[in-house]
Amino acid sequence: MTSLPFRIGAAALACAAAAAAPAQVADSSDRLQQVSTRGALLFAYDSAAWLGTDDMLKRVPDAKTRIAGWIVDGPADRARIIFYDREPTPRAVYVAQMSGGKLVDPMLPTGDAALLSTDQLAMIAARTAARAALASARITSCTTRFNTVVLPPDEPGGPTRVYFLSARTAADKVVIGGHYRVDVDTAGRASVPFAFSKGCLTQDRPPKDAKSPVLFATTLTDTIPNETHVFTATSYGLPLIVGVPGPDTAMTMYAALPGRPVRRIEIPAAKGTAR
């Protein structure tokens, strides 16, 4: 899929976004709530990773040869970033907490404090297995690289979900498509990579003076929006309207708003128009 300029359908999308606020209807779907929760966690973990990277590089002079990777754990409002070493059983080299959108309490643990829990080691193993699965499938980023985010299981015994998000490369572009997920079970077996979109999709970022800045996308890989839509809306601080085509070509519309759960929306028909 090619880049979709913001000017295409901008007026219609602005109307959809404006209509979404008063006309939002509660959707009791457990899946919508799950998508919203995962999307918020993706954003929190990704933010912790890039903020932690900048600080870690200042504190670990031999990072290039010592650091093997990172994971993030904890709730969205208290995410913890952990950079680990290259030992057969990885140990923490740098740890910091997120609070109020800022990095706090950075530390360079030693001794027993550097030991990682079983769950943390499982997240590291899942990251390694998922990367191998992505490489085996010969999947590459729609941009210059992937940002990797590992989410812990939703429940005991569930899969660890590893996301490969095509990274943003320009301030005036919004990356919506080109994201993947690999699920890794408790035995370390990685699934076939799941593509959240049928191809790459990058849109022009709305101009700063836009009266009703809004993004629009459709999804053909599920019957509702997915967690990467929530991640995109929150990352760029812009409403994302997601259309899901139905069997009769009718489009069901959803609103992914920064920091809020995904909701199905209904756009009131124009006066005199039959519904």
PDB file of C-alpha atoms in Angstrom:
ATOM      1  CA  MET A   1       0.000   0.000   0.000  1.00  0.00           C
ATOM      2  CA  THR A   2       1.274   3.434  -0.818  1.00  0.00           C
ATOM      3  CA  SER A   3       1.331   6.618   1.213  1.00  0.00           C
ATOM      4  CA  LEU A   4      -2.081   8.186   1.725  1.00  0.00           C
ATOM      5  CA  PRO A   5      -1.912  11.978   1.772  1.00  0.00           C
ATOM      6  CA  PHE A   6      -3.809  13.584   4.609  1.00  0.00           C
ATOM      7  CA  ARG A   7      -5.697  15.828   2.245  1.00  0.00           C
ATOM      8  CA  ILE A   8      -7.587  12.849   0.769  1.00  0.00           C
ATOM      9  CA  GLY A   9     -10.916  12.747   2.514  1.00  0.00           C
ATOM     10  CA  ALA A  10      -9.792  15.137   5.225  1.00  0.00           C
ATOM     11  CA  ALA A  11     -13.141  16.894   5.423  1.00  0.00           C
ATOM     12  CA  ALA A  12     -15.067  13.642   5.707  1.00  0.00           C
ATOM     13  CA  LEU A  13     -12.710  12.319   8.341  1.00  0.00           C
ATOM     14  CA  ALA A  14     -12.952  15.495  10.381  1.00  0.00           C
ATOM     15  CA  CYS A  15     -16.732  15.118  10.378  1.00  0.00           C
ATOM     16  CA  ALA A  16     -16.360  11.523  11.510  1.00  0.00           C
ATOM     17  CA  ALA A  17     -14.089  12.526  14.363  1.00  0.00           C
ATOM     18  CA  ALA A  18     -16.387  15.338  15.434  1.00  0.00           C
ATOM     19  CA  ALA A  19     -19.369  13.027  15.340  1.00  0.00           C
ATOM     20  CA  ALA A  20     -17.525  10.381  17.297  1.00  0.00           C
ATOM     21  CA  ALA A  21     -17.484  12.288  20.579  1.00  0.00           C
ATOM     22  CA  PRO A  22     -21.228  12.826  21.102  1.00  0.00           C
ATOM     23  CA  ALA A  23     -22.286   9.706  19.278  1.00  0.00           C
ATOM     24  CA  GLN A  24     -19.903   7.187  20.797  1.00  0.00           C
ATOM     25  CA  VAL A  25     -21.661   4.079  21.986  1.00  0.00           C
ATOM     26  CA  ALA A  26     -20.316   1.750  24.630  1.00  0.00           C
ATOM     27  CA  ASP A  27     -19.028  -1.501  23.231  1.00  0.00           C
ATOM     28  CA  SER A  28     -19.019  -4.231  25.855  1.00  0.00           C
ATOM     29  CA  SER A  29     -16.823  -6.467  23.723  1.00  0.00           C
ATOM     30  CA  ASP A  30     -14.080  -8.052  25.784  1.00  0.00           C
ATOM     31  CA  ARG A  31     -11.916  -8.011  22.685  1.00  0.00           C
ATOM     32  CA  LEU A  32     -12.165  -4.240  22.304  1.00  0.00           C
ATOM     33  CA  GLN A  33     -11.113  -3.803  25.913  1.00  0.00           C
ATOM     34  CA  GLN A  34      -8.259  -6.252  25.388  1.00  0.00           C
ATOM     35  CA  VAL A  35      -7.106  -4.363  22.297  1.00  0.00           C
ATOM     36  CA  SER A  36      -7.222  -1.069  24.203  1.00  0.00           C
ATOM     37  CA  THR A  37      -5.227  -2.492  27.116  1.00  0.00           C
ATOM     38  CA  ARG A  38      -2.582  -4.044  24.893  1.00  0.00           C
ATOM     39  CA  GLY A  39      -2.253  -0.891  22.813  1.00  0.00           C
ATOM     40  CA  ALA A  40      -1.724   1.228  25.925  1.00  0.00           C
ATOM     41  CA  LEU A  41       0.861  -1.251  27.189  1.00  0.00           C
ATOM     42  CA  LEU A  42       2.647  -1.219  23.823  1.00  0.00           C
ATOM     43  CA  PHE A  43       2.948   2.551  24.001  1.00  0.00           C
ATOM     44  CA  ALA A  44       4.123   2.515  27.626  1.00  0.00           C
ATOM     45  CA  TYR A  45       6.743  -0.166  26.973  1.00  0.00           C
ATOM     46  CA  ASP A  46       7.978   1.444  23.768  1.00  0.00           C
ATOM     47  CA  SER A  47       8.315   4.816  25.516  1.00  0.00           C
ATOM     48  CA  ALA A  48      10.248   3.229  28.378  1.00  0.00           C
ATOM     49  CA  ALA A  49      12.594   1.577  25.879  1.00  0.00           C
ATOM     50  CA  TRP A  50      13.585   4.731  24.005  1.00  0.00           C
ATOM     51  CA  LEU A  51      13.872   6.879  27.112  1.00  0.00           C
ATOM     52  CA  GLY A  52      15.830   4.139  28.861  1.00  0.00           C
ATOM     53  CA  THR A  53      18.149   3.696  25.915  1.00  0.00           C
ATOM     54  CA  ASP A  54      19.251   7.321  26.010  1.00  0.00           C
ATOM     55  CA  ASP A  55      19.944   7.196  29.741  1.00  0.00           C
ATOM     56  CA  MET A  56      21.566   3.760  29.679  1.00  0.00           C
ATOM     57  CA  LEU A  57      24.077   4.809  27.030  1.00  0.00           C
ATOM     58  CA  LYS A  58      25.217   7.629  29.316  1.00  0.00           C
ATOM     59  CA  ARG A  59      25.759   5.291  32.248  1.00  0.00           C
ATOM     60  CA  VAL A  60      27.141   2.132  30.594  1.00  0.00           C
ATOM     61  CA  PRO A  61      30.283   3.046  28.628  1.00  0.00           C
ATOM     62  CA  ASP A  62      30.753  -0.463  27.214  1.00  0.00           C
ATOM     63  CA  ALA A  63      27.102  -0.850  26.202  1.00  0.00           C
ATOM     64  CA  LYS A  64      27.873  -1.807  22.598  1.00  0.00           C
ATOM     65  CA  THR A  65      29.783  -4.910  23.638  1.00  0.00           C
ATOM     66  CA  ARG A  66      28.022  -5.664  26.913  1.00  0.00           C
ATOM     67  CA  ILE A  67      24.302  -5.150  26.269  1.00  0.00           C
ATOM     68  CA  ALA A  68      22.428  -7.931  24.461  1.00  0.00           C
ATOM     69  CA  GLY A  69      18.955  -6.408  24.513  1.00  0.00           C
ATOM     70  CA  TRP A  70      16.139  -5.143  26.697  1.00  0.00           C
ATOM     71  CA  ILE A  71      12.711  -5.984  27.996  1.00  0.00           C
ATOM     72  CA  VAL A  72      10.085  -3.931  29.776  1.00  0.00           C
ATOM     73  CA  ASP A  73       7.679  -5.236  32.393  1.00  0.00           C
ATOM     74  CA  GLY A  74       5.161  -3.942  34.911  1.00  0.00           C
ATOM     75  CA  PRO A  75       1.888  -2.033  34.454  1.00  0.00           C
ATOM     76  CA  ALA A  76       1.521   0.740  31.896  1.00  0.00           C
ATOM     77  CA  ASP A  77       1.761   3.493  34.522  1.00  0.00           C
ATOM     78  CA  ARG A  78       4.845   2.000  36.210  1.00  0.00           C
ATOM     79  CA  ALA A  79       6.726   0.284  33.403  1.00  0.00           C
ATOM     80  CA  ARG A  80      10.239  -0.918  34.223  1.00  0.00           C
ATOM     81  CA  ILE A  81      12.992  -1.035  31.591  1.00  0.00           C
ATOM     82  CA  ILE A  82      15.706  -3.679  31.937  1.00  0.00           C
ATOM     83  CA  PHE A  83      18.814  -3.917  29.774  1.00  0.00           C
ATOM     84  CA  TYR A  84      20.535  -7.283  30.084  1.00  0.00           C
ATOM     85  CA  ASP A  85      23.962  -8.685  29.268  1.00  0.00           C
ATOM     86  CA  ARG A  86      25.224 -11.376  26.890  1.00  0.00           C
ATOM     87  CA  GLU A  87      25.738 -14.140  29.451  1.00  0.00           C
ATOM     88  CA  PRO A  88      24.122 -17.572  28.801  1.00  0.00           C
ATOM     89  CA  THR A  89      21.762 -16.758  31.680  1.00  0.00           C
ATOM     90  CA  PRO A  90      21.262 -13.016  31.217  1.00  0.00           C
ATOM     91  CA  ARG A  91      21.661 -10.612  34.116  1.00  0.00           C
ATOM     92  CA  ALA A  92      20.432  -7.059  34.442  1.00  0.00           C
ATOM     93  CA  VAL A  93      22.953  -4.334  33.618  1.00  0.00           C
ATOM     94  CA  TYR A  94      20.662  -1.301  33.819  1.00  0.00           C
ATOM     95  CA  VAL A  95      17.201  -0.930  35.366  1.00  0.00           C
ATOM     96  CA  ALA A  96      14.928   2.108  35.578  1.00  0.00           C
ATOM     97  CA  GLN A  97      11.293   2.853  36.325  1.00  0.00           C
ATOM     98  CA  MET A  98       8.794   5.021  34.491  1.00  0.00           C
ATOM     99  CA  SER A  99       6.590   7.385  36.468  1.00  0.00           C
ATOM    100  CA  GLY A 100       4.444  10.173  35.072  1.00  0.00           C
ATOM    101  CA  GLY A 101       5.973   9.718  31.636  1.00  0.00           C
ATOM    102  CA  LYS A 102       9.506  10.219  32.977  1.00  0.00           C
ATOM    103  CA  LEU A 103      12.391   7.916  33.784  1.00  0.00           C
ATOM    104  CA  VAL A 104      13.094   7.617  37.510  1.00  0.00           C
ATOM    105  CA  ASP A 105      15.337   5.605  39.830  1.00  0.00           C
ATOM    106  CA  PRO A 106      17.927   4.397  37.274  1.00  0.00           C
ATOM    107  CA  MET A 107      20.387   1.891  38.687  1.00  0.00           C
ATOM    108  CA  LEU A 108      23.228  -0.392  37.640  1.00  0.00           C
ATOM    109  CA  PRO A 109      22.531  -3.531  39.710  1.00  0.00           C
ATOM    110  CA  THR A 110      25.288  -5.874  40.857  1.00  0.00           C
ATOM    111  CA  GLY A 111      25.384  -9.196  42.686  1.00  0.00           C
ATOM    112  CA  ASP A 112      22.021 -10.755  43.489  1.00  0.00           C
ATOM    113  CA  ALA A 113      20.255  -7.540  42.511  1.00  0.00           C
ATOM    114  CA  ALA A 114      21.191  -8.255  38.889  1.00  0.00           C
ATOM    115  CA  LEU A 115      19.455 -11.647  38.869  1.00  0.00           C
ATOM    116  CA  LEU A 116      16.379 -11.806  36.657  1.00  0.00           C
ATOM    117  CA  SER A 117      13.142 -13.572  37.532  1.00  0.00           C
ATOM    118  CA  THR A 118      11.829 -16.639  35.713  1.00  0.00           C
ATOM    119  CA  ASP A 119       9.187 -14.500  34.007  1.00  0.00           C
ATOM    120  CA  GLN A 120      11.779 -11.965  32.859  1.00  0.00           C
ATOM    121  CA  LEU A 121      14.032 -14.696  31.485  1.00  0.00           C
ATOM    122  CA  ALA A 122      11.020 -16.145  29.657  1.00  0.00           C
ATOM    123  CA  MET A 123      10.379 -12.749  28.026  1.00  0.00           C
ATOM    124  CA  ILE A 124      13.996 -12.608  26.860  1.00  0.00           C
ATOM    125  CA  ALA A 125      13.795 -16.139  25.441  1.00  0.00           C
ATOM    126  CA  ALA A 126      10.531 -15.259  23.684  1.00  0.00           C
ATOM    127  CA  ARG A 127      12.131 -12.200  22.108  1.00  0.00           C
ATOM    128  CA  THR A 128      14.955 -14.353  20.732  1.00  0.00           C
ATOM    129  CA  ALA A 129      12.566 -17.020  19.381  1.00  0.00           C
ATOM    130  CA  ALA A 130      10.295 -14.411  17.782  1.00  0.00           C
ATOM    131  CA  ARG A 131      13.189 -12.675  16.042  1.00  0.00           C
ATOM    132  CA  ALA A 132      14.247 -16.021  14.575  1.00  0.00           C
ATOM    133  CA  ALA A 133      10.691 -16.643  13.340  1.00  0.00           C
ATOM    134  CA  LEU A 134      10.550 -13.214  11.700  1.00  0.00           C
ATOM    135  CA  ALA A 135      13.899 -13.761  10.002  1.00  0.00           C
ATOM    136  CA  SER A 136      12.837 -17.221   8.828  1.00  0.00           C
ATOM    137  CA  ALA A 137       9.752 -15.691   7.227  1.00  0.00           C
ATOM    138  CA  ARG A 138      11.995 -13.102   5.522  1.00  0.00           C
ATOM    139  CA  ILE A 139       9.937 -10.230   6.807  1.00  0.00           C
ATOM    140  CA  THR A 140      11.497  -6.788   6.804  1.00  0.00           C
ATOM    141  CA  SER A 141      10.345  -3.443   8.132  1.00  0.00           C
ATOM    142  CA  CYS A 142       8.316  -1.044   6.028  1.00  0.00           C
ATOM    143  CA  THR A 143      10.695   1.664   7.236  1.00  0.00           C
ATOM    144  CA  THR A 144      14.336   1.413   8.221  1.00  0.00           C
ATOM    145  CA  ARG A 145      13.965  -0.950  11.178  1.00  0.00           C
ATOM    146  CA  PHE A 146      11.633  -2.603  13.660  1.00  0.00           C
ATOM    147  CA  ASN A 147      11.148  -1.533  17.241  1.00  0.00           C
ATOM    148  CA  THR A 148      10.575  -4.641  19.331  1.00  0.00           C
ATOM    149  CA  VAL A 149       8.166  -4.804  22.257  1.00  0.00           C
ATOM    150  CA  VAL A 150       7.561  -7.922  24.356  1.00  0.00           C
ATOM    151  CA  LEU A 151       4.275  -8.186  26.270  1.00  0.00           C
ATOM    152  CA  PRO A 152       3.946 -10.733  29.067  1.00  0.00           C
ATOM    153  CA  PRO A 153       1.153 -13.342  28.961  1.00  0.00           C
ATOM    154  CA  ASP A 154      -2.371 -12.108  29.649  1.00  0.00           C
ATOM    155  CA  GLU A 155      -2.826 -15.048  31.999  1.00  0.00           C
ATOM    156  CA  PRO A 156      -0.667 -17.862  33.420  1.00  0.00           C
ATOM    157  CA  GLY A 157       0.228 -20.369  30.741  1.00  0.00           C
ATOM    158  CA  GLY A 158      -0.661 -17.991  27.938  1.00  0.00           C
ATOM    159  CA  PRO A 159       1.676 -16.969  25.112  1.00  0.00           C
ATOM    160  CA  THR A 160       4.222 -14.187  25.350  1.00  0.00           C
ATOM    161  CA  ARG A 161       3.499 -11.708  22.569  1.00  0.00           C
ATOM    162  CA  VAL A 162       6.398 -10.148  20.710  1.00  0.00           C
ATOM    163  CA  TYR A 163       5.635  -7.137  18.511  1.00  0.00           C
ATOM    164  CA  PHE A 164       7.733  -5.852  15.647  1.00  0.00           C
ATOM    165  CA  LEU A 165       6.685  -2.273  14.940  1.00  0.00           C
ATOM    166  CA  SER A 166       7.949  -0.475  11.859  1.00  0.00           C
ATOM    167  CA  ALA A 167       9.720   2.532  13.339  1.00  0.00           C
ATOM    168  CA  ARG A 168       8.893   6.122  12.489  1.00  0.00           C
ATOM    169  CA  THR A 169      11.590   7.758  10.366  1.00  0.00           C
ATOM    170  CA  ALA A 170      10.275  11.257   9.630  1.00  0.00           C
ATOM    171  CA  ALA A 171       8.477  13.820  11.787  1.00  0.00           C
ATOM    172  CA  ASP A 172       5.931  14.586   9.059  1.00  0.00           C
ATOM    173  CA  LYS A 173       4.932  10.960   8.463  1.00  0.00           C
ATOM    174  CA  VAL A 174       2.676   8.606  10.416  1.00  0.00           C
ATOM    175  CA  VAL A 175       3.407   4.889  10.188  1.00  0.00           C
ATOM    176  CA  ILE A 176       0.144   2.933  10.457  1.00  0.00           C
ATOM    177  CA  GLY A 177       0.855  -0.325   8.632  1.00  0.00           C
ATOM    178  CA  GLY A 178       3.802  -2.707   8.576  1.00  0.00           C
ATOM    179  CA  HIS A 179       3.537  -4.121  12.109  1.00  0.00           C
ATOM    180  CA  TYR A 180       3.770  -7.792  13.116  1.00  0.00           C
ATOM    181  CA  ARG A 181       3.244 -10.021  16.122  1.00  0.00           C
ATOM    182  CA  VAL A 182       4.762 -13.390  17.000  1.00  0.00           C
ATOM    183  CA  ASP A 183       3.269 -15.428  19.830  1.00  0.00           C
ATOM    184  CA  VAL A 184       5.651 -17.668  21.780  1.00  0.00           C
ATOM    185  CA  ASP A 185       4.215 -20.448  23.949  1.00  0.00           C
ATOM    186  CA  THR A 186       5.537 -21.667  27.282  1.00  0.00           C
ATOM    187  CA  ALA A 187       7.646 -24.299  25.511  1.00  0.00           C
ATOM    188  CA  GLY A 188       9.439 -21.595  23.515  1.00  0.00           C
ATOM    189  CA  ARG A 189       7.711 -22.370  20.214  1.00  0.00           C
ATOM    190  CA  ALA A 190       7.134 -19.305  18.050  1.00  0.00           C
ATOM    191  CA  SER A 191       4.055 -18.879  15.865  1.00  0.00           C
ATOM    192  CA  VAL A 192       4.050 -17.800  12.254  1.00  0.00           C
ATOM    193  CA  PRO A 193       4.326 -13.986  12.231  1.00  0.00           C
ATOM    194  CA  PHE A 194       0.938 -12.287  12.098  1.00  0.00           C
ATOM    195  CA  ALA A 195       0.687  -9.171   9.918  1.00  0.00           C
ATOM    196  CA  PHE A 196      -1.652  -6.507  11.278  1.00  0.00           C
ATOM    197  CA  SER A 197      -2.094  -5.046   7.806  1.00  0.00           C
ATOM    198  CA  LYS A 198      -2.029  -6.263   4.227  1.00  0.00           C
ATOM    199  CA  GLY A 199       0.931  -4.053   3.438  1.00  0.00           C
ATOM    200  CA  CYS A 200       2.777  -0.881   4.335  1.00  0.00           C
ATOM    201  CA  LEU A 201       0.754   2.224   5.087  1.00  0.00           C
ATOM    202  CA  THR A 202       2.246   5.634   5.812  1.00  0.00           C
ATOM    203  CA  GLN A 203       0.193   8.808   5.936  1.00  0.00           C
ATOM    204  CA  ASP A 204       1.205  12.439   5.930  1.00  0.00           C
ATOM    205  CA  ARG A 205       0.931  13.912   9.408  1.00  0.00           C
ATOM    206  CA  PRO A 206      -1.851  16.520   9.566  1.00  0.00           C
ATOM    207  CA  PRO A 207      -0.507  20.086   9.477  1.00  0.00           C
ATOM    208  CA  LYS A 208      -0.164  21.796  12.851  1.00  0.00           C
ATOM    209  CA  ASP A 209      -2.823  24.358  11.943  1.00  0.00           C
ATOM    210  CA  ALA A 210      -5.401  21.733  10.967  1.00  0.00           C
ATOM    211  CA  LYS A 211      -8.712  22.478  12.688  1.00  0.00           C
ATOM    212  CA  SER A 212      -9.703  18.839  13.159  1.00  0.00           C
ATOM    213  CA  PRO A 213      -6.578  16.703  12.744  1.00  0.00           C
ATOM    214  CA  VAL A 214      -7.514  13.068  12.335  1.00  0.00           C
ATOM    215  CA  LEU A 215      -6.108   9.929  10.761  1.00  0.00           C
ATOM    216  CA  PHE A 216      -8.041   7.269   8.906  1.00  0.00           C
ATOM    217  CA  ALA A 217      -7.312   3.640   8.109  1.00  0.00           C
ATOM    218  CA  THR A 218      -9.194   0.481   7.262  1.00  0.00           C
ATOM    219  CA  THR A 219      -8.361  -2.992   8.473  1.00  0.00           C
ATOM    220  CA  LEU A 220      -8.835  -6.223   6.547  1.00  0.00           C
ATOM    221  CA  THR A 221      -7.173  -8.571   9.025  1.00  0.00           C
ATOM    222  CA  ASP A 222      -9.834  -8.584  11.753  1.00  0.00           C
ATOM    223  CA  THR A 223     -13.405  -7.555  12.508  1.00  0.00           C
ATOM    224  CA  ILE A 224     -12.329  -4.823  14.958  1.00  0.00           C
ATOM    225  CA  PRO A 225      -9.340  -2.473  15.240  1.00  0.00           C
ATOM    226  CA  ASN A 226      -6.173  -3.946  16.699  1.00  0.00           C
ATOM    227  CA  GLU A 227      -3.683  -2.899  19.354  1.00  0.00           C
ATOM    228  CA  THR A 228      -1.344  -1.256  16.844  1.00  0.00           C
ATOM    229  CA  HIS A 229      -4.121   1.217  15.990  1.00  0.00           C
ATOM    230  CA  VAL A 230      -4.276   2.181  19.670  1.00  0.00           C
ATOM    231  CA  PHE A 231      -0.484   2.388  19.750  1.00  0.00           C
ATOM    232  CA  THR A 232      -0.447   4.661  16.681  1.00  0.00           C
ATOM    233  CA  ALA A 233      -3.114   7.041  17.995  1.00  0.00           C
ATOM    234  CA  THR A 234      -1.355   7.358  21.348  1.00  0.00           C
ATOM    235  CA  SER A 235       2.165   7.622  19.899  1.00  0.00           C
ATOM    236  CA  TYR A 236       1.275  10.471  17.566  1.00  0.00           C
ATOM    237  CA  GLY A 237      -1.337  12.073  19.823  1.00  0.00           C
ATOM    238  CA  LEU A 238      -3.936  12.008  17.058  1.00  0.00           C
ATOM    239  CA  PRO A 239      -7.398  10.449  16.725  1.00  0.00           C
ATOM    240  CA  LEU A 240      -7.393   7.439  14.429  1.00  0.00           C
ATOM    241  CA  ILE A 241     -10.690   6.455  12.810  1.00  0.00           C
ATOM    242  CA  VAL A 242     -10.642   2.787  11.766  1.00  0.00           C
ATOM    243  CA  GLY A 243     -13.090   1.406   9.235  1.00  0.00           C
ATOM    244  CA  VAL A 244     -13.911  -2.289   9.078  1.00  0.00           C
ATOM    245  CA  PRO A 245     -15.584  -3.362   5.814  1.00  0.00           C
ATOM    246  CA  GLY A 246     -18.557  -5.655   6.242  1.00  0.00           C
ATOM    247  CA  PRO A 247     -19.859  -8.449   3.998  1.00  0.00           C
ATOM    248  CA  ASP A 248     -22.358  -6.056   2.402  1.00  0.00           C
ATOM    249  CA  THR A 249     -19.627  -3.425   1.886  1.00  0.00           C
ATOM    250  CA  ALA A 250     -21.032  -1.343   4.752  1.00  0.00           C
ATOM    251  CA  MET A 251     -18.251   0.101   6.887  1.00  0.00           C
ATOM    252  CA  THR A 252     -18.276  -0.183  10.680  1.00  0.00           C
ATOM    253  CA  MET A 253     -16.373   2.705  12.197  1.00  0.00           C
ATOM    254  CA  TYR A 254     -14.299   2.798  15.375  1.00  0.00           C
ATOM    255  CA  ALA A 255     -12.432   5.597  17.108  1.00  0.00           C
ATOM    256  CA  ALA A 256      -9.013   5.052  18.646  1.00  0.00           C
ATOM    257  CA  LEU A 257      -8.364   8.189  20.666  1.00  0.00           C
ATOM    258  CA  PRO A 258      -5.098   8.892  22.508  1.00  0.00           C
ATOM    259  CA  GLY A 259      -5.249   7.575  26.043  1.00  0.00           C
ATOM    260  CA  ARG A 260      -8.813   6.261  25.751  1.00  0.00           C
ATOM    261  CA  PRO A 261     -10.369   2.843  25.044  1.00  0.00           C
ATOM    262  CA  VAL A 262     -11.409   2.042  21.494  1.00  0.00           C
ATOM    263  CA  ARG A 263     -15.091   2.697  20.866  1.00  0.00           C
ATOM    264  CA  ARG A 264     -17.441   1.925  18.063  1.00  0.00           C
ATOM    265  CA  ILE A 265     -18.913   5.088  16.595  1.00  0.00           C
ATOM    266  CA  GLU A 266     -22.044   5.897  14.705  1.00  0.00           C
ATOM    267  CA  ILE A 267     -22.101   8.826  12.333  1.00  0.00           C
ATOM    268  CA  PRO A 268     -25.575  10.398  12.307  1.00  0.00           C
ATOM    269  CA  ALA A 269     -27.190  10.400   8.901  1.00  0.00           C
ATOM    270  CA  ALA A 270     -27.694  13.749   7.210  1.00  0.00           C
ATOM    271  CA  LYS A 271     -31.131  15.300   7.623  1.00  0.00           C
ATOM    272  CA  GLY A 272     -33.596  13.853   5.142  1.00  0.00           C
ATOM    273  CA  THR A 273     -31.445  10.763   4.582  1.00  0.00           C
ATOM    274  CA  ALA A 274     -32.995   7.398   5.264  1.00  0.00           C
ATOM    275  CA  ARG A 275     -31.018   5.045   7.461  1.00  0.00           C
TER     276      ARG A 275
END
